[in-house]
mmCIF file of C-alpha atoms and ligand atoms in Angstrom:
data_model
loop_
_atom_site.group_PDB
_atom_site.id
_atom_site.type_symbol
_atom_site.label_atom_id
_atom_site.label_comp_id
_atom_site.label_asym_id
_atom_site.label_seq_id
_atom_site.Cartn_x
_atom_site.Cartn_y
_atom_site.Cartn_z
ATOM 1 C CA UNK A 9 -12.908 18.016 -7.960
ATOM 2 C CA UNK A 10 -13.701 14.492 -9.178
ATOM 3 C CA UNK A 11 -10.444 11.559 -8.829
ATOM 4 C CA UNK A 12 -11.108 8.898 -11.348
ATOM 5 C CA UNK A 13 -7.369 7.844 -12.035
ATOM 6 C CA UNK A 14 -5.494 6.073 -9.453
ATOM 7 C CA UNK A 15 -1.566 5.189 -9.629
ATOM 8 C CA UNK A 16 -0.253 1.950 -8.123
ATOM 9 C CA UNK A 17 3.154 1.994 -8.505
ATOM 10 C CA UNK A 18 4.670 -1.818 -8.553
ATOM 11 C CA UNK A 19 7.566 -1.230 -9.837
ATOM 12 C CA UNK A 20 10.406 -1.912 -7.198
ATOM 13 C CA UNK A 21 12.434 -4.595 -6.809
ATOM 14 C CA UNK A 22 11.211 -6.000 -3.325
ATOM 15 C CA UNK A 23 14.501 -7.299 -2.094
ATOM 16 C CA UNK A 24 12.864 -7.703 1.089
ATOM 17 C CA UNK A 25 11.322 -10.419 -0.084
ATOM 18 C CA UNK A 26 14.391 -12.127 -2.247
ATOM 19 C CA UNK A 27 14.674 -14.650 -3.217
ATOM 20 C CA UNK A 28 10.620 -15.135 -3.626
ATOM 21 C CA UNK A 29 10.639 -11.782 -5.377
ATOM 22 C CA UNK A 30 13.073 -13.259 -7.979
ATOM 23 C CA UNK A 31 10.535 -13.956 -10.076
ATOM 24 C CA UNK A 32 7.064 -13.440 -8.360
ATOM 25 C CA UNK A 33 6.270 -9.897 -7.686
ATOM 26 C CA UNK A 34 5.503 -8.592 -4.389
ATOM 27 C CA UNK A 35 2.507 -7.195 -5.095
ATOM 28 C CA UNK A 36 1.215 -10.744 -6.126
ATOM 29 C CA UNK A 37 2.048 -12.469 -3.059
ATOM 30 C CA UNK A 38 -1.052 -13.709 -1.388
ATOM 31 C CA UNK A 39 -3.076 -12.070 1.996
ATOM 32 C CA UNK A 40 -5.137 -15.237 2.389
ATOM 33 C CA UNK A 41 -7.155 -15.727 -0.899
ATOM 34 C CA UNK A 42 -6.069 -12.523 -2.906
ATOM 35 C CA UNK A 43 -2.518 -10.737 -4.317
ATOM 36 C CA UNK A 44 -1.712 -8.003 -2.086
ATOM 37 C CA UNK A 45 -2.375 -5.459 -5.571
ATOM 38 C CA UNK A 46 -6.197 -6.776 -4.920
ATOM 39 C CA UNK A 47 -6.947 -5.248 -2.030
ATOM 40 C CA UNK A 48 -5.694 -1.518 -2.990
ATOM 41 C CA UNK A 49 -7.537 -2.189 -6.476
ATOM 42 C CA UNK A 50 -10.973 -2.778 -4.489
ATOM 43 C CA UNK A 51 -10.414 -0.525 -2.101
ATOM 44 C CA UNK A 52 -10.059 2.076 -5.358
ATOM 45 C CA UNK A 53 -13.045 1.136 -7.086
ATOM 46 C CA UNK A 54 -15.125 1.558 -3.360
ATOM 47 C CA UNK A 55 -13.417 5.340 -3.980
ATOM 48 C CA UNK A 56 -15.077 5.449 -6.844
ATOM 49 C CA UNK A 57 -11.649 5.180 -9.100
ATOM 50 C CA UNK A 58 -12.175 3.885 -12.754
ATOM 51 C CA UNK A 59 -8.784 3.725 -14.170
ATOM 52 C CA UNK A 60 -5.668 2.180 -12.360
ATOM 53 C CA UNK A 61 -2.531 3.553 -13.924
ATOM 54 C CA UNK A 62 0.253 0.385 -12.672
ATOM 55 C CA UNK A 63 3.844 1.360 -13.025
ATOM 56 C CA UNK A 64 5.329 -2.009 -13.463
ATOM 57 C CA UNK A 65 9.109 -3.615 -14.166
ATOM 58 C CA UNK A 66 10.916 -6.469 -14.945
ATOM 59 C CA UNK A 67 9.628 -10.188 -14.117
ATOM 60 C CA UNK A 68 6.011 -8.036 -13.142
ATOM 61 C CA UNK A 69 4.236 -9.500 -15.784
ATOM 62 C CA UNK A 70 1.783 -11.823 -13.337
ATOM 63 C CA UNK A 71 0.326 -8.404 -12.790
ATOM 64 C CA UNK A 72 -1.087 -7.952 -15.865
ATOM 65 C CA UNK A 73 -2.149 -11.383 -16.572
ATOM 66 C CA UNK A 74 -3.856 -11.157 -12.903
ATOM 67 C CA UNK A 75 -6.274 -8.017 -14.054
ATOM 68 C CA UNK A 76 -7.025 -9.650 -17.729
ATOM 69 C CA UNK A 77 -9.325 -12.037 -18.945
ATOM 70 C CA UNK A 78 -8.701 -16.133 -18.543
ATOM 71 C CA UNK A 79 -11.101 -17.578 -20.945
ATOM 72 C CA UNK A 80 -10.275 -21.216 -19.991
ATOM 73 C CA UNK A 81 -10.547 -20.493 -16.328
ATOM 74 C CA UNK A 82 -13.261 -18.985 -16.908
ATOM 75 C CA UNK A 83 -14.970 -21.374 -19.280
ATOM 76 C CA UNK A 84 -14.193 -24.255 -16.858
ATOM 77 C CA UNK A 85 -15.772 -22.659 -13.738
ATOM 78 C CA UNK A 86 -18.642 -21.450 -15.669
ATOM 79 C CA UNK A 87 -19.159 -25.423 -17.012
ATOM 80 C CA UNK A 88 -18.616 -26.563 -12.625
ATOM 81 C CA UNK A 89 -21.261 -24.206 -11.624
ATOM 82 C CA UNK A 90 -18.846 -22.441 -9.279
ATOM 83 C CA UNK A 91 -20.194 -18.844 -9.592
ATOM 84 C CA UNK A 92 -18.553 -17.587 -6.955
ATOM 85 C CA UNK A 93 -15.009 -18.360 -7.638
ATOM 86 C CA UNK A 94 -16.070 -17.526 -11.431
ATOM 87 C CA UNK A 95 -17.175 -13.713 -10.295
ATOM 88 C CA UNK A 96 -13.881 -13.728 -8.157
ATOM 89 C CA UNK A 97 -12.274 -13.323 -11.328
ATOM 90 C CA UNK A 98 -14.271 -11.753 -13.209
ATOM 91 C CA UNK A 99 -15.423 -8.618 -11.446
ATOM 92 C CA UNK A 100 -12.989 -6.293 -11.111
ATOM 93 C CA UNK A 101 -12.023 -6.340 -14.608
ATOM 94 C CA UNK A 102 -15.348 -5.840 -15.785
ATOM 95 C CA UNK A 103 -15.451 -2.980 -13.546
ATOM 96 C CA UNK A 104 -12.142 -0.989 -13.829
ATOM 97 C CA UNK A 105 -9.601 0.058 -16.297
ATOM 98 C CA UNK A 106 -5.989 -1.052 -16.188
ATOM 99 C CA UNK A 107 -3.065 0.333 -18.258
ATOM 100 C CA UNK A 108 0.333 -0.194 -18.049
ATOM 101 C CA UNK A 109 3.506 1.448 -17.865
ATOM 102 C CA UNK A 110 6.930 0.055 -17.196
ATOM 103 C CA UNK A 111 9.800 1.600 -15.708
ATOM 104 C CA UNK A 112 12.794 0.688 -17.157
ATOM 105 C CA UNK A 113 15.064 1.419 -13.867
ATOM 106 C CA UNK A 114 13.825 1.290 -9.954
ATOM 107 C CA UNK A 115 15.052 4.700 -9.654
ATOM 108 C CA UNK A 116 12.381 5.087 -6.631
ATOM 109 C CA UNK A 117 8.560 5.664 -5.769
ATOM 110 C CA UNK A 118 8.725 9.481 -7.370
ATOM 111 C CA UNK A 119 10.366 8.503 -10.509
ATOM 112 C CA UNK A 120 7.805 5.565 -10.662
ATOM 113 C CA UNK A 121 4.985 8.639 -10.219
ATOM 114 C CA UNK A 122 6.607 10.917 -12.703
ATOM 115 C CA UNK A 123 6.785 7.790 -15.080
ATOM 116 C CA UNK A 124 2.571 7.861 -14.900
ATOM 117 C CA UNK A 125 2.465 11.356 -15.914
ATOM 118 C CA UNK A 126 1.095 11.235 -19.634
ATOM 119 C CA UNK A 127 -1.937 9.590 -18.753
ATOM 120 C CA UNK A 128 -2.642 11.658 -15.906
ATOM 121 C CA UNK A 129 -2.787 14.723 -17.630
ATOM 122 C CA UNK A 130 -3.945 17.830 -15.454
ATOM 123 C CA UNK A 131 -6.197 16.334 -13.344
ATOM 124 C CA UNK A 132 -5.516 15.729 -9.219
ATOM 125 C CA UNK A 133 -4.231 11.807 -9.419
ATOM 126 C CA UNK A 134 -4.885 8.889 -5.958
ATOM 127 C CA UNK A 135 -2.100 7.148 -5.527
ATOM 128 C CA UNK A 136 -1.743 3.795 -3.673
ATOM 129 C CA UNK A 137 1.322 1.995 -2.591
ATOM 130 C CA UNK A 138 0.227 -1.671 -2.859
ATOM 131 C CA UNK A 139 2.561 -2.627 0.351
ATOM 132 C CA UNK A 140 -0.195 -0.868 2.880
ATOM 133 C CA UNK A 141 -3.371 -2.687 3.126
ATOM 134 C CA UNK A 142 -5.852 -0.654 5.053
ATOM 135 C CA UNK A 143 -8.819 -1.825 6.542
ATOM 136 C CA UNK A 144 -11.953 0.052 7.619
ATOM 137 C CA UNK A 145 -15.253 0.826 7.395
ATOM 138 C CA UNK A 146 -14.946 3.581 5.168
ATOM 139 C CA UNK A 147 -12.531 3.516 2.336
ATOM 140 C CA UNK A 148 -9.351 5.449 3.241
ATOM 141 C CA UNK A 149 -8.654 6.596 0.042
ATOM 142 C CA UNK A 150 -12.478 8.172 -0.448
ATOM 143 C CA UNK A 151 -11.879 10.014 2.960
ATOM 144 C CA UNK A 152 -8.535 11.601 1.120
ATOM 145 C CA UNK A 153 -10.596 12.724 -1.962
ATOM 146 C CA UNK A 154 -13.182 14.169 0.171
ATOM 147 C CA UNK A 155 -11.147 16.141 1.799
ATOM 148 C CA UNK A 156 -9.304 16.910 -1.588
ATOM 149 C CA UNK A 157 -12.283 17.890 -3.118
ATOM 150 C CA UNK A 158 -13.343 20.158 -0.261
ATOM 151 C CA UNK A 159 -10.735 21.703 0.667
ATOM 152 C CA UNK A 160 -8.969 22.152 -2.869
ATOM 153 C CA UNK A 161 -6.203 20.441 -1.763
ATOM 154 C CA UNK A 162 -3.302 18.026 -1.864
ATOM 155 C CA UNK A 163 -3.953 15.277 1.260
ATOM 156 C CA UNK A 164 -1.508 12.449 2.615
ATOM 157 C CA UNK A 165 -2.812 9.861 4.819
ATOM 158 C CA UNK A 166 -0.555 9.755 8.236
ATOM 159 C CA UNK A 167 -0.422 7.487 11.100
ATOM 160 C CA UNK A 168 1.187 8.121 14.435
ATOM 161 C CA UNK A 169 4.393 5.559 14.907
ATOM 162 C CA UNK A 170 6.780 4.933 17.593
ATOM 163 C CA UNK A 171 9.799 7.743 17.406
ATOM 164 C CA UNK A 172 12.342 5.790 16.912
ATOM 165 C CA UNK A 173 10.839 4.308 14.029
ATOM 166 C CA UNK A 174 10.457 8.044 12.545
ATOM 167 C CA UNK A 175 13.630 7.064 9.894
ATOM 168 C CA UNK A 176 11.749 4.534 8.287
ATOM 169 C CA UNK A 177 8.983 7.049 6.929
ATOM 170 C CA UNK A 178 8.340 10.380 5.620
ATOM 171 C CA UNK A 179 6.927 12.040 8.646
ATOM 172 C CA UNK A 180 4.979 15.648 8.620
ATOM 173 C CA UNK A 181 5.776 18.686 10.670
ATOM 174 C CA UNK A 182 2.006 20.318 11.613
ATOM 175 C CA UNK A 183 0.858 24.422 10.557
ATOM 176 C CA UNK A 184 -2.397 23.569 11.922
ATOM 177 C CA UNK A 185 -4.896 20.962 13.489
ATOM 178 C CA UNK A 186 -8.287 21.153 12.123
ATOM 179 C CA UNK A 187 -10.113 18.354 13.640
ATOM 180 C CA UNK A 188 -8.711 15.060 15.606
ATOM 181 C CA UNK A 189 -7.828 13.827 12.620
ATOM 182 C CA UNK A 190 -7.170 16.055 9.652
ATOM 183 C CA UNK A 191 -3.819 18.633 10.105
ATOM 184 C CA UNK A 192 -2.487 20.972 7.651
ATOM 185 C CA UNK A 193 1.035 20.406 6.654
ATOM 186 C CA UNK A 194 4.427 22.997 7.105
ATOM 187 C CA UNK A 195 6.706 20.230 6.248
ATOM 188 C CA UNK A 196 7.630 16.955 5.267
ATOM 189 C CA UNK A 197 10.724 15.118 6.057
ATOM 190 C CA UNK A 198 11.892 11.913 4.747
ATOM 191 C CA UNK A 199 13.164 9.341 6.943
ATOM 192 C CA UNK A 200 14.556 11.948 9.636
ATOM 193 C CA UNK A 201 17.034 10.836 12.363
ATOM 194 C CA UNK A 202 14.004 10.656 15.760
ATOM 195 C CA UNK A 203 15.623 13.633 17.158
ATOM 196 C CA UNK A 204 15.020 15.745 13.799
ATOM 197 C CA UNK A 205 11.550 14.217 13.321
ATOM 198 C CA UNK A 206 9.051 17.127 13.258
ATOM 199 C CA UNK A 207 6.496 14.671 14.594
ATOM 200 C CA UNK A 208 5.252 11.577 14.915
ATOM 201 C CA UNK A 209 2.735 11.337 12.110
ATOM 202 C CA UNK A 210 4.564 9.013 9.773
ATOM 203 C CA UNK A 211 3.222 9.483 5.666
ATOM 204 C CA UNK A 212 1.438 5.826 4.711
ATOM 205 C CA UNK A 213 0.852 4.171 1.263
ATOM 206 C CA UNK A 214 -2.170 6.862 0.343
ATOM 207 C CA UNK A 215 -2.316 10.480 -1.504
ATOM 208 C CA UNK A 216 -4.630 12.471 -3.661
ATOM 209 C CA UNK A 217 -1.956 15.077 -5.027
ATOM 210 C CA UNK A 218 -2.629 17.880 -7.796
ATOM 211 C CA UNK A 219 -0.896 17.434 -11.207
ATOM 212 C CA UNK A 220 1.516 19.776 -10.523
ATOM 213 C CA UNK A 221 3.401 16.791 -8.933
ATOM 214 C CA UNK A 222 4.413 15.826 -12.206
ATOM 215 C CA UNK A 223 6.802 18.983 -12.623
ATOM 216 C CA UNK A 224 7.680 18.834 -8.557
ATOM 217 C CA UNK A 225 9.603 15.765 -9.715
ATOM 218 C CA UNK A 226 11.400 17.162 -12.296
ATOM 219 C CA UNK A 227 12.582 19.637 -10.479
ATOM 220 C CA UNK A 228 13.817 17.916 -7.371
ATOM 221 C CA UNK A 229 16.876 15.817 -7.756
ATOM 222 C CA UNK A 230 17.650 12.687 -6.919
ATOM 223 C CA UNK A 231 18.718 11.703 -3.677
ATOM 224 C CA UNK A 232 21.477 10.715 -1.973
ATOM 225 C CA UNK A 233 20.282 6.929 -1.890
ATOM 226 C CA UNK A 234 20.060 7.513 -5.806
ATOM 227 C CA UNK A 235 15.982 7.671 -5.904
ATOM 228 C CA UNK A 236 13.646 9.839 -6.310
ATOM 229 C CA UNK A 237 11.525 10.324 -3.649
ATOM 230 C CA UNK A 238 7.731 11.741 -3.803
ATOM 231 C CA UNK A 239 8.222 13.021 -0.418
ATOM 232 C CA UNK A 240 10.807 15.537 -1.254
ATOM 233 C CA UNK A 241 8.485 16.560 -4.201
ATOM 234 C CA UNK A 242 5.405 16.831 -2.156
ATOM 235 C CA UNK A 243 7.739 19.238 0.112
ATOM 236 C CA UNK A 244 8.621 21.042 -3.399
ATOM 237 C CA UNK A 245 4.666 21.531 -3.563
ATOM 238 C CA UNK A 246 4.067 22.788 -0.747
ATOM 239 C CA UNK A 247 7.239 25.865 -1.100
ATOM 240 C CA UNK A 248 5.306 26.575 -4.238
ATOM 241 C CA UNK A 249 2.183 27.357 -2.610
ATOM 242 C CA UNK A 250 -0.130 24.369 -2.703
ATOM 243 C CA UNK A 251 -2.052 23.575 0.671
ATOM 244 C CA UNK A 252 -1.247 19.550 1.692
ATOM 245 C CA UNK A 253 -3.069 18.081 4.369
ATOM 246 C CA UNK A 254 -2.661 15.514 6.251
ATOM 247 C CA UNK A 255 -5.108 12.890 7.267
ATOM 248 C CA UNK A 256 -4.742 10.105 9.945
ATOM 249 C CA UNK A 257 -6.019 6.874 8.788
ATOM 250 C CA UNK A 258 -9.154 5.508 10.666
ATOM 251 C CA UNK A 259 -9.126 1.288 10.735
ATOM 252 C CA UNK A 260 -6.013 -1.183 10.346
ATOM 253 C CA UNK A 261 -2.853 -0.692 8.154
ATOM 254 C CA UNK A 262 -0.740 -4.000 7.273
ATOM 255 C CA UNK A 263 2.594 -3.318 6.401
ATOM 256 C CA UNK A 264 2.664 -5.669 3.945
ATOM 257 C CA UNK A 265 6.188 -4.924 2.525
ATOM 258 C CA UNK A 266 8.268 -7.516 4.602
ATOM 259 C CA UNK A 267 7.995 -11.094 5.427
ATOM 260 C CA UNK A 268 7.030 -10.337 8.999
ATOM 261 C CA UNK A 269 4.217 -7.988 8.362
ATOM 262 C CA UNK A 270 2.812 -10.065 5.473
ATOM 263 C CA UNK A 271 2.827 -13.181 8.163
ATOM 264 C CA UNK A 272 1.549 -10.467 10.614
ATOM 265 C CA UNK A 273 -1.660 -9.478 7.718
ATOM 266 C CA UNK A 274 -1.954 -12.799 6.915
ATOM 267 C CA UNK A 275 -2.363 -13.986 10.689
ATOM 268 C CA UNK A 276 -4.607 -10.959 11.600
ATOM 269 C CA UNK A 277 -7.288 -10.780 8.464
ATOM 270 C CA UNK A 278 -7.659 -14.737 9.223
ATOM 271 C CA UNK A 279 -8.891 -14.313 12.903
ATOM 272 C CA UNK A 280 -10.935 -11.536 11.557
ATOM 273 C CA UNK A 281 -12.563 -13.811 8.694
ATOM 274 C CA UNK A 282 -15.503 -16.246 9.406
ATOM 275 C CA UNK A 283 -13.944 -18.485 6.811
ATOM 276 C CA UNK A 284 -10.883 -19.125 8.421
ATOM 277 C CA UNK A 285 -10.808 -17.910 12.160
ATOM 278 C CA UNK A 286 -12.275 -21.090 14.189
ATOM 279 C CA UNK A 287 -9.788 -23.035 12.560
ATOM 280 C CA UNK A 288 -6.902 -20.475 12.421
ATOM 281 C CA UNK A 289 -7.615 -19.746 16.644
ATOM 282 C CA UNK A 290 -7.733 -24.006 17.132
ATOM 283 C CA UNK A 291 -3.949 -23.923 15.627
ATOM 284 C CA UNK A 292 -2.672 -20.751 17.566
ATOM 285 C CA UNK A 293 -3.852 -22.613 21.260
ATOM 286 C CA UNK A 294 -2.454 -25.781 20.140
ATOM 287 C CA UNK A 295 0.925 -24.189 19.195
ATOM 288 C CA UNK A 296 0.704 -22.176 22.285
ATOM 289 C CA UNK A 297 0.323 -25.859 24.139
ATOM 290 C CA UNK A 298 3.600 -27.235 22.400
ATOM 291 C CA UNK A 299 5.385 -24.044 23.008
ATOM 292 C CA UNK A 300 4.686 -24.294 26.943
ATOM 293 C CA UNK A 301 5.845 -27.756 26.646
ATOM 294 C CA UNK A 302 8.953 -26.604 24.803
ATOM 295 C CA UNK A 303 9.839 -23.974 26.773
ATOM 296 C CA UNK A 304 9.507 -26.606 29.907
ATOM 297 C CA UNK A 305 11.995 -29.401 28.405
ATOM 298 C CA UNK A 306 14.355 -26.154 27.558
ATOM 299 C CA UNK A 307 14.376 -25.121 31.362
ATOM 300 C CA UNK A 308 14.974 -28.362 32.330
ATOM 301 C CA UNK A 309 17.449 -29.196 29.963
ATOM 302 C CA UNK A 310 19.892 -25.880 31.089
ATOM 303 C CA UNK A 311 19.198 -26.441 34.851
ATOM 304 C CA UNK A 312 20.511 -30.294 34.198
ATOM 305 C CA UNK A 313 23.546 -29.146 32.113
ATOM 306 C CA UNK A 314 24.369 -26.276 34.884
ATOM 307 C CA UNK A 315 23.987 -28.666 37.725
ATOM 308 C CA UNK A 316 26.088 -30.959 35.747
HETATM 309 P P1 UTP B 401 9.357 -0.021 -1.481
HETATM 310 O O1 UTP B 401 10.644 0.599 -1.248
HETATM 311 O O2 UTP B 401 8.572 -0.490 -0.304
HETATM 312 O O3 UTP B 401 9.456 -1.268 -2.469
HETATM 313 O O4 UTP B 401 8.468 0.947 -2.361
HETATM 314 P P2 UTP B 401 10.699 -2.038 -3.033
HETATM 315 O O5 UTP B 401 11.797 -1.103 -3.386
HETATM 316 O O6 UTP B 401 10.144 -2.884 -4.128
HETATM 317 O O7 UTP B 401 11.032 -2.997 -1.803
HETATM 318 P P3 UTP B 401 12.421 -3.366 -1.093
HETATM 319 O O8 UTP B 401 12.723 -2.186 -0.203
HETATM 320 O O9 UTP B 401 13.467 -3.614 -2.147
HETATM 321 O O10 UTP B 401 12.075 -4.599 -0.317
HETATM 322 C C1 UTP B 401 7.077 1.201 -2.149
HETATM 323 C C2 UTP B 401 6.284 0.956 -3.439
HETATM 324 O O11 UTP B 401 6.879 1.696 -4.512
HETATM 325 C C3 UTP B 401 7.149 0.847 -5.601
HETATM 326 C C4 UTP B 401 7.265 -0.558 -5.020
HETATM 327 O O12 UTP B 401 6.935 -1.533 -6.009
HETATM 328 C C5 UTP B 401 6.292 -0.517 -3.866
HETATM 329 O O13 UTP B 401 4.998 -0.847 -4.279
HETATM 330 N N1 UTP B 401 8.384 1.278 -6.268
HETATM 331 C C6 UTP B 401 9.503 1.453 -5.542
HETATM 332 C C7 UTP B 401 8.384 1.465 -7.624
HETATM 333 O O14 UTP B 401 7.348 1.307 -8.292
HETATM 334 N N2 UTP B 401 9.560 1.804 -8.234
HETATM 335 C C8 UTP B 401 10.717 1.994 -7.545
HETATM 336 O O15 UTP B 401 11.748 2.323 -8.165
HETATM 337 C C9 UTP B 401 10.694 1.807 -6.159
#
């Protein structure tokens, strides 16, 4: 089995994010140097993807301008000598394919799927959900299409979360463990109460899934928070027959979906980066300094206004 097609769906609204997400999409919003989008996109090619299939909606058109050509960018940074910047720009669209497809309404991440399915066709499809960064030393998503290709299979990445934060996720119920890290799935749930969670491996933003998934979300129906949701259809799968496995990532996931874990990512791939981390670490002590001395004046302050 050979993935070449990958889908990113960016279609949502990101009211997490409102009111930046107004009119910048949250895709584009920047982990140090590079749009959010860029790191799933390179993380694709090292898999070995050629084409990136982006489901896209209104005020998302950054995105498309991001993965074209600039010509007078280009032109001026070729005239400065600044190669490096210049191949920053330049390389992943000389390397992968992009095409476009908009959905009209953010009816949810499975109707944003189902809206890639034409240029899919009958082949098994990566997907990438371009609010989960992962970090490692081997791709995640090429450890999901090797054990796609192997086992003839459809394969979720997992992580294990804290049970009470079960309802935020799809989370897997296990059939079988074949190794530390790689389970076959009996069920999925999406967002379960804790107490109805089959487990604590929560789905994350990566799947290699068989085209079949295309039809799975026809015949599910929307639900009851009026979206479609690929988790429900990956269940539908799996009662028709198809083995889904589930792998748990290896290396760092940023939830980069919120303002918190975007600061979080941000904060985290600077102390990792040569570039940045002397300087990032120099700030962190010093605010640590003013927030001792802050903390001090506060204590002070409520012991004079209680003795008072
Ligand atoms: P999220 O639920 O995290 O994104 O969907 P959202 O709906 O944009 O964000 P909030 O909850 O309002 O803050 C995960 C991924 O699925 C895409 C999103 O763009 C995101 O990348 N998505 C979601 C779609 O493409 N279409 C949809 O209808 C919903």
């Amino acid at each position: 089995m050979i993935v070449t097609k990958a889908i990113i769906p960016a279609g949502g609204l990101g009211t997490r994010f409102l009111p930046a997400t107004k009119t910048v999409p949250k895709e584009m919003l920047p982990v140090l140097d590079k749009p959010a989008i860029q790191y799933v996109v390179e993380e694709g090619i090292k898999s070995q993807i050629k084409t990136f299939v982006v489901v896209t909606g209104k005020q998302k058109n950054t995105i498309e301008d991001y993965f074209d050509t600039s010509p007078e960018l280009e032109h001026f940074l070729a005239a400065r000598k600044k190669e490096d910047l210049l191949e920053g720009v330049t390389k992943i669209i000389n390397t992968a394919n992009f095409i476009y497809i908009r959905q009209k309404e953010a009816l949810g991440l499975g109707h944003a799927i189902w809206n890639a399915r034409h240029v899919i066709g009958k082949e098994h499809v990566a997907i990438f959900l371009p609010d989960d960064i992962i970090t490692g030393v081997t791709p995640c998503m090429a450890q999901l299409i090797q054990i796609a290709s192997q086992e003839k299979c459809n394969v979720v990445a997992v992580q294990e979360v804290p049970m009470d934060k079960a309802s935020n996720y799809g989370i897997v119920g296990i059939k079988k463990q074949f190794s530390p890290n790689l389970f076959q799935i009996r069920e999925l749930v999406e967002k379960p109460r804790p107490t109805d969670a089959p487990s604590n491996l929560a789905i994350v933003g990566r799947y290699v899934l068989s085209p079949n998934i295309f039809q799975a979300l026809e015949d599910i129906k929307i639900g009851s928070n009026g979206e479609l949701q690929l988790t429900d259809a990956i269940q539908h799968l799996l009662l028709s027959g198809e083995k889904v496995f589930a792998y748990k990532i290896q290396g760092t996931r940023y939830d980069v979906g919120t303002p918190m874990g975007l600061l979080k990512a941000n904060l985290d791939l600077a102390l990792r980066n040569p570039k940045y981390s002397e300087e990032i670490l120099e700030y962190l002590s010093l605010l640590d300094r003013e927030m001792v001395v802050m903390q001090g004046k506060a204590q002070a302050l409520s012991k004079s206004v209680s003795a008072a």
